[in-house]
Amino acid sequence: MDPEVISRFLEEQREAAPEDLQQSFLTIEDYWDRKLWHQLTDVLGEYFNNPASASQRLPLFRSFILSFAEKINQLKFVSLGLSAATQCSDDKERLTFLTHLTEKVDKPSSQDAYVYSLVAASEVKLRLGDYDGARKDLDKAESILDLFDSVETEVHATFYRTNASYYQAKQDFAAYYKNALLYLACIDLKSLTIDEARSRAYDLSVAALISDSIYNFGELLLHPILDSLSNTEHAWLRDLLFAFNRGDLAAYNVLENNLSKCHLLEEHKTFLWQKISLSALTEAVFRRPPHDRAMTFATISEETHVQPQEIEILIMKALSLGLLRGSIDQVAEIARINWVQPKVLDMKQIDNMRIRLKDWDSSVNQLGTWIEGVGKDVWAA
């Protein structure tokens, strides 16, 4: 593009800019004249991050940035493009803009930028209801990401966030849970607003509860984002997660009335009872010492509040899910458990383990005393 045309354009944009931002344009013009592309990219990024620059982002990108796009870092080029895309009139225009941006960076040397732009386009497709198109783009992005030794966390974060949105729309709760946690692992939680953090914590909690393949909430229970629900109208949901983790049927019965506040939890009410019953079973096994894990069906029924005729099915379900390992004596109606799936412990559970360790220590000392007494002179002091 003719340098004089660009100079006139920048002058027009400087005059149209708010007074406190006009100095930035003088810097932009200076770096452009001197062909300091790295510095120019950085100052444009700072300018685009200023909310007051919103109306100028698209014109600047189309009439200025595209003229030297090949000379700057392609990932930063895409970042500028994504910022400009926020000013498109609607998602259809935005998709067209991002499609052209994606095509421009589809080169062997800029595959990270290509993935970044491709994922951004798939996010718009999700909003437009094109789930097949979004899934195709996300699968393509994932296949490229798998080939990288390293890539900017911003690219991974965008991918996981969009992938989570897709699975949430499809109500694949386990996949949403996994991708949402991976997204949170890629970002600084302080970058989320309070409302965004609470919304993410709420969605993660619901997904963890109603997923038929998630029975260990440890990663979520330990994540600081869950604390965003404390002292809010959704604090009961956090309490419910902890009740499930420790198999606390009494707490569940108290919190059960809150399920009607979330239609997904209300729809899965029967399943939630089955899930808390499984948690109560694993907790009952965990509380017992390893040498005392042969439990009668009657004992299990008492511990889990499940009807006696349904106990065998409950145990078989726990075994099939890998929550327990052991065997069932159908004739004697006894379950012999030799392993229980590890999980995050709360303070009460830790205290129970402390008591068990003290009992174990005491029994070892008693055994040592007995051996010493029986062995007498055979044992050397």
GROMACS .gro file of C-alpha atoms in nm:
model
  381
    1MET     CA    1   0.000   0.000   0.000
    2ASP     CA    2   0.117   0.353  -0.081
    3PRO     CA    3   0.300   0.497   0.225
    4GLU     CA    4   0.136   0.835   0.168
    5VAL     CA    5  -0.209   0.676   0.182
    6ILE     CA    6  -0.121   0.506   0.510
    7SER     CA    7   0.020   0.829   0.653
    8ARG     CA    8  -0.301   1.013   0.570
    9PHE     CA    9  -0.507   0.729   0.716
   10LEU     CA   10  -0.310   0.733   1.043
   11GLU     CA   11  -0.346   1.110   1.062
   12GLU     CA   12  -0.723   1.081   1.020
   13GLN     CA   13  -0.739   0.811   1.286
   14ARG     CA   14  -0.529   1.018   1.524
   15GLU     CA   15  -0.763   1.313   1.489
   16ALA     CA   16  -1.064   1.085   1.545
   17ALA     CA   17  -0.912   0.924   1.854
   18PRO     CA   18  -0.989   1.046   2.207
   19GLU     CA   19  -0.748   1.318   2.314
   20ASP     CA   20  -0.573   1.100   2.572
   21LEU     CA   21  -0.499   0.835   2.305
   22GLN     CA   22  -0.364   1.064   2.033
   23GLN     CA   23  -0.010   1.035   2.169
   24SER     CA   24  -0.026   0.662   2.098
   25PHE     CA   25  -0.083   0.739   1.730
   26LEU     CA   26   0.230   0.952   1.717
   27THR     CA   27   0.423   0.652   1.854
   28ILE     CA   28   0.252   0.419   1.604
   29GLU     CA   29   0.342   0.650   1.313
   30ASP     CA   30   0.700   0.680   1.435
   31TYR     CA   31   0.752   0.303   1.461
   32TRP     CA   32   0.587   0.247   1.125
   33ASP     CA   33   0.810   0.507   0.954
   34ARG     CA   34   1.118   0.346   1.108
   35LYS     CA   35   0.995  -0.007   1.031
   36LEU     CA   36   1.031  -0.117   1.393
   37TRP     CA   37   0.779  -0.398   1.354
   38HIS     CA   38   0.821  -0.559   1.696
   39GLN     CA   39   0.775  -0.231   1.881
   40LEU     CA   40   0.489  -0.137   1.651
   41THR     CA   41   0.310  -0.465   1.725
   42ASP     CA   42   0.343  -0.413   2.099
   43VAL     CA   43   0.213  -0.056   2.097
   44LEU     CA   44  -0.080  -0.161   1.876
   45GLY     CA   45  -0.158  -0.440   2.123
   46GLU     CA   46  -0.162  -0.190   2.410
   47TYR     CA   47  -0.381   0.045   2.208
   48PHE     CA   48  -0.630  -0.228   2.119
   49ASN     CA   49  -0.650  -0.332   2.485
   50ASN     CA   50  -0.775   0.014   2.575
   51PRO     CA   51  -1.159   0.008   2.575
   52ALA     CA   52  -1.165   0.357   2.425
   53SER     CA   53  -1.006   0.222   2.104
   54ALA     CA   54  -1.303  -0.005   2.023
   55SER     CA   55  -1.443   0.193   1.729
   56GLN     CA   56  -1.101   0.218   1.560
   57ARG     CA   57  -0.990  -0.144   1.581
   58LEU     CA   58  -1.153  -0.271   1.262
   59PRO     CA   59  -1.045   0.025   1.042
   60LEU     CA   60  -0.690   0.004   1.179
   61PHE     CA   61  -0.670  -0.369   1.121
   62ARG     CA   62  -0.812  -0.361   0.768
   63SER     CA   63  -0.640  -0.048   0.638
   64PHE     CA   64  -0.314  -0.051   0.834
   65ILE     CA   65  -0.216  -0.373   1.007
   66LEU     CA   66  -0.287  -0.595   0.705
   67SER     CA   67  -0.035  -0.389   0.504
   68PHE     CA   68   0.256  -0.527   0.710
   69ALA     CA   69   0.104  -0.850   0.842
   70GLU     CA   70   0.381  -1.066   0.698
   71LYS     CA   71   0.648  -0.871   0.889
   72ILE     CA   72   0.523  -0.926   1.244
   73ASN     CA   73   0.480  -1.217   1.481
   74GLN     CA   74   0.183  -1.412   1.344
   75LEU     CA   75   0.044  -1.504   1.686
   76LYS     CA   76   0.036  -1.136   1.781
   77PHE     CA   77  -0.115  -1.059   1.442
   78VAL     CA   78  -0.400  -1.299   1.518
   79SER     CA   79  -0.442  -1.148   1.865
   80LEU     CA   80  -0.489  -0.807   1.705
   81GLY     CA   81  -0.735  -0.961   1.460
   82LEU     CA   82  -0.938  -1.122   1.740
   83SER     CA   83  -0.952  -0.790   1.920
   84ALA     CA   84  -1.073  -0.620   1.602
   85ALA     CA   85  -1.332  -0.895   1.546
   86THR     CA   86  -1.511  -0.797   1.867
   87GLN     CA   87  -1.630  -0.486   1.683
   88CYS     CA   88  -1.804  -0.672   1.399
   89SER     CA   89  -2.176  -0.599   1.384
   90ASP     CA   90  -2.284  -0.962   1.440
   91ASP     CA   91  -2.155  -1.318   1.453
   92LYS     CA   92  -2.204  -1.378   1.081
   93GLU     CA   93  -1.981  -1.085   0.993
   94ARG     CA   94  -1.741  -1.195   1.267
   95LEU     CA   95  -1.718  -1.547   1.124
   96THR     CA   96  -1.641  -1.413   0.776
   97PHE     CA   97  -1.370  -1.190   0.923
   98LEU     CA   98  -1.214  -1.474   1.125
   99THR     CA   99  -1.233  -1.717   0.832
  100HIS     CA  100  -1.024  -1.478   0.620
  101LEU     CA  101  -0.785  -1.427   0.912
  102THR     CA  102  -0.744  -1.803   0.954
  103GLU     CA  103  -0.670  -1.850   0.584
  104LYS     CA  104  -0.406  -1.578   0.597
  105VAL     CA  105  -0.203  -1.750   0.870
  106ASP     CA  106  -0.243  -2.104   0.738
  107LYS     CA  107   0.127  -2.155   0.668
  108PRO     CA  108   0.378  -2.415   0.793
  109SER     CA  109   0.569  -2.145   0.984
  110SER     CA  110   0.267  -2.013   1.173
  111GLN     CA  111   0.063  -2.316   1.276
  112ASP     CA  112   0.026  -2.188   1.632
  113ALA     CA  113  -0.137  -1.870   1.499
  114TYR     CA  114  -0.349  -2.081   1.264
  115VAL     CA  115  -0.479  -2.290   1.554
  116TYR     CA  116  -0.547  -1.977   1.758
  117SER     CA  117  -0.755  -1.826   1.479
  118LEU     CA  118  -0.923  -2.154   1.384
  119VAL     CA  119  -1.043  -2.209   1.742
  120ALA     CA  120  -1.173  -1.851   1.759
  121ALA     CA  121  -1.375  -1.916   1.443
  122SER     CA  122  -1.512  -2.241   1.588
  123GLU     CA  123  -1.627  -2.047   1.896
  124VAL     CA  124  -1.836  -1.822   1.672
  125LYS     CA  125  -1.975  -2.128   1.492
  126LEU     CA  126  -2.089  -2.262   1.829
  127ARG     CA  127  -2.282  -1.942   1.895
  128LEU     CA  128  -2.438  -1.970   1.550
  129GLY     CA  129  -2.544  -2.330   1.621
  130ASP     CA  130  -2.307  -2.491   1.369
  131TYR     CA  131  -2.193  -2.768   1.603
  132ASP     CA  132  -2.064  -2.996   1.328
  133GLY     CA  133  -1.853  -2.719   1.179
  134ALA     CA  134  -1.720  -2.624   1.522
  135ARG     CA  135  -1.634  -2.987   1.606
  136LYS     CA  136  -1.450  -3.026   1.275
  137ASP     CA  137  -1.240  -2.715   1.344
  138LEU     CA  138  -1.168  -2.818   1.703
  139ASP     CA  139  -1.061  -3.167   1.599
  140LYS     CA  140  -0.828  -3.018   1.340
  141ALA     CA  141  -0.686  -2.776   1.597
  142GLU     CA  142  -0.632  -3.058   1.846
  143SER     CA  143  -0.447  -3.271   1.591
  144ILE     CA  144  -0.207  -2.982   1.527
  145LEU     CA  145  -0.162  -2.900   1.897
  146ASP     CA  146  -0.064  -3.261   1.962
  147LEU     CA  147   0.234  -3.214   1.728
  148PHE     CA  148   0.377  -2.915   1.916
  149ASP     CA  149   0.654  -2.957   2.172
  150SER     CA  150   0.544  -2.628   2.326
  151VAL     CA  151   0.299  -2.351   2.247
  152GLU     CA  152   0.180  -2.031   2.413
  153THR     CA  153  -0.058  -2.103   2.700
  154GLU     CA  154  -0.301  -1.853   2.549
  155VAL     CA  155  -0.350  -2.087   2.253
  156HIS     CA  156  -0.412  -2.387   2.476
  157ALA     CA  157  -0.643  -2.186   2.701
  158THR     CA  158  -0.855  -2.075   2.405
  159PHE     CA  159  -0.875  -2.431   2.277
  160TYR     CA  160  -0.979  -2.582   2.610
  161ARG     CA  161  -1.232  -2.305   2.677
  162THR     CA  162  -1.397  -2.351   2.338
  163ASN     CA  163  -1.381  -2.730   2.359
  164ALA     CA  164  -1.551  -2.709   2.700
  165SER     CA  165  -1.823  -2.486   2.553
  166TYR     CA  166  -1.887  -2.741   2.279
  167TYR     CA  167  -1.921  -3.031   2.522
  168GLN     CA  168  -2.141  -2.824   2.751
  169ALA     CA  169  -2.374  -2.751   2.459
  170LYS     CA  170  -2.378  -3.123   2.381
  171GLN     CA  171  -2.432  -3.210   2.749
  172ASP     CA  172  -2.125  -3.433   2.756
  173PHE     CA  173  -2.060  -3.349   3.119
  174ALA     CA  174  -1.744  -3.557   3.172
  175ALA     CA  175  -1.571  -3.405   2.867
  176TYR     CA  176  -1.684  -3.057   2.972
  177TYR     CA  177  -1.547  -3.113   3.323
  178LYS     CA  178  -1.209  -3.226   3.190
  179ASN     CA  179  -1.168  -2.942   2.939
  180ALA     CA  180  -1.295  -2.673   3.174
  181LEU     CA  181  -1.038  -2.775   3.437
  182LEU     CA  182  -0.763  -2.779   3.174
  183TYR     CA  183  -0.869  -2.429   3.070
  184LEU     CA  184  -0.843  -2.308   3.430
  185ALA     CA  185  -0.497  -2.466   3.453
  186CYS     CA  186  -0.384  -2.247   3.159
  187ILE     CA  187  -0.495  -1.911   3.295
  188ASP     CA  188  -0.445  -1.685   3.594
  189LEU     CA  189  -0.770  -1.701   3.790
  190LYS     CA  190  -0.734  -1.330   3.863
  191SER     CA  191  -0.802  -1.266   3.494
  192LEU     CA  192  -1.161  -1.386   3.544
  193THR     CA  193  -1.425  -1.148   3.674
  194ILE     CA  194  -1.611  -1.252   3.989
  195ASP     CA  195  -1.918  -1.339   3.782
  196GLU     CA  196  -1.711  -1.545   3.536
  197ALA     CA  197  -1.545  -1.737   3.817
  198ARG     CA  198  -1.877  -1.810   3.986
  199SER     CA  199  -2.037  -1.917   3.659
  200ARG     CA  200  -1.747  -2.152   3.581
  201ALA     CA  201  -1.752  -2.297   3.934
  202TYR     CA  202  -2.128  -2.349   3.913
  203ASP     CA  203  -2.110  -2.526   3.575
  204LEU     CA  204  -1.818  -2.744   3.688
  205SER     CA  205  -2.002  -2.844   4.005
  206VAL     CA  206  -2.316  -2.942   3.816
  207ALA     CA  207  -2.115  -3.137   3.558
  208ALA     CA  208  -1.924  -3.325   3.830
  209LEU     CA  209  -2.246  -3.423   4.006
  210ILE     CA  210  -2.449  -3.544   3.708
  211SER     CA  211  -2.172  -3.707   3.507
  212ASP     CA  212  -2.206  -4.086   3.511
  213SER     CA  213  -1.828  -4.133   3.494
  214ILE     CA  214  -1.701  -3.882   3.753
  215TYR     CA  215  -1.701  -4.020   4.106
  216ASN     CA  216  -1.389  -3.850   4.235
  217PHE     CA  217  -1.417  -3.469   4.267
  218GLY     CA  218  -1.072  -3.421   4.418
  219GLU     CA  219  -0.933  -3.187   4.155
  220LEU     CA  220  -1.237  -2.960   4.176
  221LEU     CA  221  -1.264  -2.971   4.555
  222LEU     CA  222  -0.902  -2.855   4.582
  223HIS     CA  223  -0.937  -2.585   4.314
  224PRO     CA  224  -0.962  -2.227   4.443
  225ILE     CA  225  -1.234  -2.145   4.191
  226LEU     CA  226  -1.480  -2.345   4.403
  227ASP     CA  227  -1.439  -2.088   4.681
  228SER     CA  228  -1.607  -1.831   4.455
  229LEU     CA  229  -1.938  -1.999   4.543
  230SER     CA  230  -1.893  -1.940   4.916
  231ASN     CA  231  -2.129  -1.687   5.070
  232THR     CA  232  -2.342  -1.673   4.754
  233GLU     CA  233  -2.685  -1.805   4.664
  234HIS     CA  234  -2.509  -2.112   4.520
  235ALA     CA  235  -2.307  -2.195   4.832
  236TRP     CA  236  -2.528  -2.503   4.879
  237LEU     CA  237  -2.380  -2.649   4.560
  238ARG     CA  238  -2.030  -2.637   4.706
  239ASP     CA  239  -2.161  -2.800   5.025
  240LEU     CA  240  -2.330  -3.068   4.814
  241LEU     CA  241  -2.002  -3.157   4.642
  242PHE     CA  242  -1.829  -3.206   4.975
  243ALA     CA  243  -2.124  -3.413   5.100
  244PHE     CA  244  -2.088  -3.641   4.796
  245ASN     CA  245  -1.714  -3.668   4.847
  246ARG     CA  246  -1.752  -3.797   5.202
  247GLY     CA  247  -2.067  -4.001   5.131
  248ASP     CA  248  -2.265  -3.799   5.383
  249LEU     CA  249  -2.627  -3.910   5.344
  250ALA     CA  250  -2.750  -3.686   5.626
  251ALA     CA  251  -2.601  -3.377   5.462
  252TYR     CA  252  -2.745  -3.482   5.126
  253ASN     CA  253  -3.093  -3.510   5.276
  254VAL     CA  254  -3.061  -3.158   5.415
  255LEU     CA  255  -2.936  -3.013   5.085
  256GLU     CA  256  -3.169  -3.214   4.859
  257ASN     CA  257  -3.438  -2.944   4.856
  258ASN     CA  258  -3.198  -2.716   4.668
  259LEU     CA  259  -3.188  -2.947   4.365
  260SER     CA  260  -3.502  -2.782   4.227
  261LYS     CA  261  -3.299  -2.460   4.182
  262CYS     CA  262  -3.112  -2.625   3.894
  263HIS     CA  263  -3.316  -2.803   3.629
  264LEU     CA  264  -3.028  -3.037   3.535
  265LEU     CA  265  -2.988  -3.155   3.893
  266GLU     CA  266  -3.364  -3.190   3.929
  267GLU     CA  267  -3.379  -3.402   3.611
  268HIS     CA  268  -3.104  -3.630   3.746
  269LYS     CA  269  -3.242  -3.660   4.098
  270THR     CA  270  -3.276  -4.040   4.085
  271PHE     CA  271  -2.923  -4.076   3.951
  272LEU     CA  272  -2.789  -3.844   4.221
  273TRP     CA  273  -2.936  -4.069   4.489
  274GLN     CA  274  -2.765  -4.370   4.332
  275LYS     CA  275  -2.439  -4.175   4.316
  276ILE     CA  276  -2.450  -4.065   4.680
  277SER     CA  277  -2.531  -4.426   4.775
  278LEU     CA  278  -2.215  -4.542   4.597
  279SER     CA  279  -2.019  -4.271   4.775
  280ALA     CA  280  -2.165  -4.380   5.109
  281LEU     CA  281  -2.060  -4.738   5.030
  282THR     CA  282  -1.701  -4.644   4.946
  283GLU     CA  283  -1.683  -4.426   5.257
  284ALA     CA  284  -1.812  -4.712   5.475
  285VAL     CA  285  -1.540  -4.939   5.335
  286PHE     CA  286  -1.274  -4.670   5.372
  287ARG     CA  287  -1.351  -4.619   5.741
  288ARG     CA  288  -1.286  -4.986   5.814
  289PRO     CA  289  -0.934  -5.121   5.868
  290PRO     CA  290  -0.806  -5.343   5.585
  291HIS     CA  291  -0.847  -5.662   5.791
  292ASP     CA  292  -1.216  -5.586   5.856
  293ARG     CA  293  -1.360  -5.529   5.510
  294ALA     CA  294  -1.581  -5.834   5.482
  295MET     CA  295  -1.920  -5.664   5.510
  296THR     CA  296  -2.259  -5.829   5.522
  297PHE     CA  297  -2.535  -5.703   5.298
  298ALA     CA  298  -2.727  -5.604   5.610
  299THR     CA  299  -2.440  -5.385   5.730
  300ILE     CA  300  -2.409  -5.221   5.389
  301SER     CA  301  -2.784  -5.158   5.380
  302GLU     CA  302  -2.763  -4.990   5.717
  303GLU     CA  303  -2.465  -4.776   5.613
  304THR     CA  304  -2.604  -4.668   5.274
  305HIS     CA  305  -2.981  -4.666   5.342
  306VAL     CA  306  -3.028  -4.881   5.031
  307GLN     CA  307  -3.292  -5.154   5.038
  308PRO     CA  308  -3.149  -5.502   5.117
  309GLN     CA  309  -3.267  -5.648   4.786
  310GLU     CA  310  -3.071  -5.378   4.597
  311ILE     CA  311  -2.740  -5.417   4.783
  312GLU     CA  312  -2.591  -5.672   4.544
  313ILE     CA  313  -2.661  -5.443   4.248
  314LEU     CA  314  -2.503  -5.151   4.435
  315ILE     CA  315  -2.185  -5.348   4.505
  316MET     CA  316  -2.165  -5.476   4.148
  317LYS     CA  317  -2.201  -5.118   4.022
  318ALA     CA  318  -1.918  -5.003   4.250
  319LEU     CA  319  -1.698  -5.290   4.128
  320SER     CA  320  -1.773  -5.221   3.762
  321LEU     CA  321  -1.691  -4.850   3.802
  322GLY     CA  322  -1.359  -4.930   3.966
  323LEU     CA  323  -1.460  -4.765   4.293
  324LEU     CA  324  -1.396  -5.092   4.479
  325ARG     CA  325  -1.217  -5.420   4.420
  326GLY     CA  326  -1.318  -5.746   4.579
  327SER     CA  327  -1.571  -6.026   4.553
  328ILE     CA  328  -1.928  -6.107   4.648
  329ASP     CA  329  -2.044  -6.420   4.830
  330GLN     CA  330  -2.406  -6.436   4.712
  331VAL     CA  331  -2.497  -6.731   4.934
  332ALA     CA  332  -2.361  -6.583   5.257
  333GLU     CA  333  -2.455  -6.230   5.143
  334ILE     CA  334  -2.110  -6.095   5.221
  335ALA     CA  335  -1.895  -5.853   5.020
  336ARG     CA  336  -1.520  -5.895   5.069
  337ILE     CA  337  -1.346  -5.572   4.968
  338ASN     CA  338  -0.968  -5.552   4.933
  339TRP     CA  339  -0.927  -5.205   4.774
  340VAL     CA  340  -1.112  -4.874   4.766
  341GLN     CA  341  -1.045  -4.589   4.523
  342PRO     CA  342  -0.836  -4.309   4.680
  343LYS     CA  343  -0.999  -3.968   4.712
  344VAL     CA  344  -0.951  -3.625   4.865
  345LEU     CA  345  -1.019  -3.625   5.240
  346ASP     CA  346  -1.180  -3.354   5.449
  347MET     CA  347  -1.066  -3.277   5.805
  348LYS     CA  348  -1.306  -3.526   5.962
  349GLN     CA  349  -1.187  -3.804   5.732
  350ILE     CA  350  -0.824  -3.714   5.804
  351ASP     CA  351  -0.896  -3.735   6.176
  352ASN     CA  352  -1.047  -4.082   6.127
  353MET     CA  353  -0.731  -4.186   5.945
  354ARG     CA  354  -0.522  -4.046   6.233
  355ILE     CA  355  -0.717  -4.261   6.479
  356ARG     CA  356  -0.667  -4.567   6.260
  357LEU     CA  357  -0.292  -4.503   6.242
  358LYS     CA  358  -0.279  -4.474   6.622
  359ASP     CA  359  -0.465  -4.806   6.650
  360TRP     CA  360  -0.223  -4.963   6.404
  361ASP     CA  361   0.074  -4.828   6.599
  362SER     CA  362  -0.071  -4.966   6.921
  363SER     CA  363  -0.130  -5.311   6.767
  364VAL     CA  364   0.229  -5.320   6.634
  365ASN     CA  365   0.362  -5.237   6.981
  366GLN     CA  366   0.144  -5.510   7.134
  367LEU     CA  367   0.273  -5.758   6.878
  368GLY     CA  368   0.632  -5.658   6.953
  369THR     CA  369   0.571  -5.702   7.327
  370TRP     CA  370   0.413  -6.045   7.270
  371ILE     CA  371   0.698  -6.164   7.047
  372GLU     CA  372   0.953  -6.044   7.302
  373GLY     CA  373   0.768  -6.225   7.580
  374VAL     CA  374   0.732  -6.552   7.388
  375GLY     CA  375   1.083  -6.546   7.244
  376LYS     CA  376   1.251  -6.464   7.576
  377ASP     CA  377   1.622  -6.556   7.555
  378VAL     CA  378   1.607  -6.625   7.181
  379TRP     CA  379   1.569  -6.255   7.112
  380ALA     CA  380   1.869  -6.033   7.151
  381ALA     CA  381   1.810  -5.704   7.326
   0.00000   0.00000   0.00000
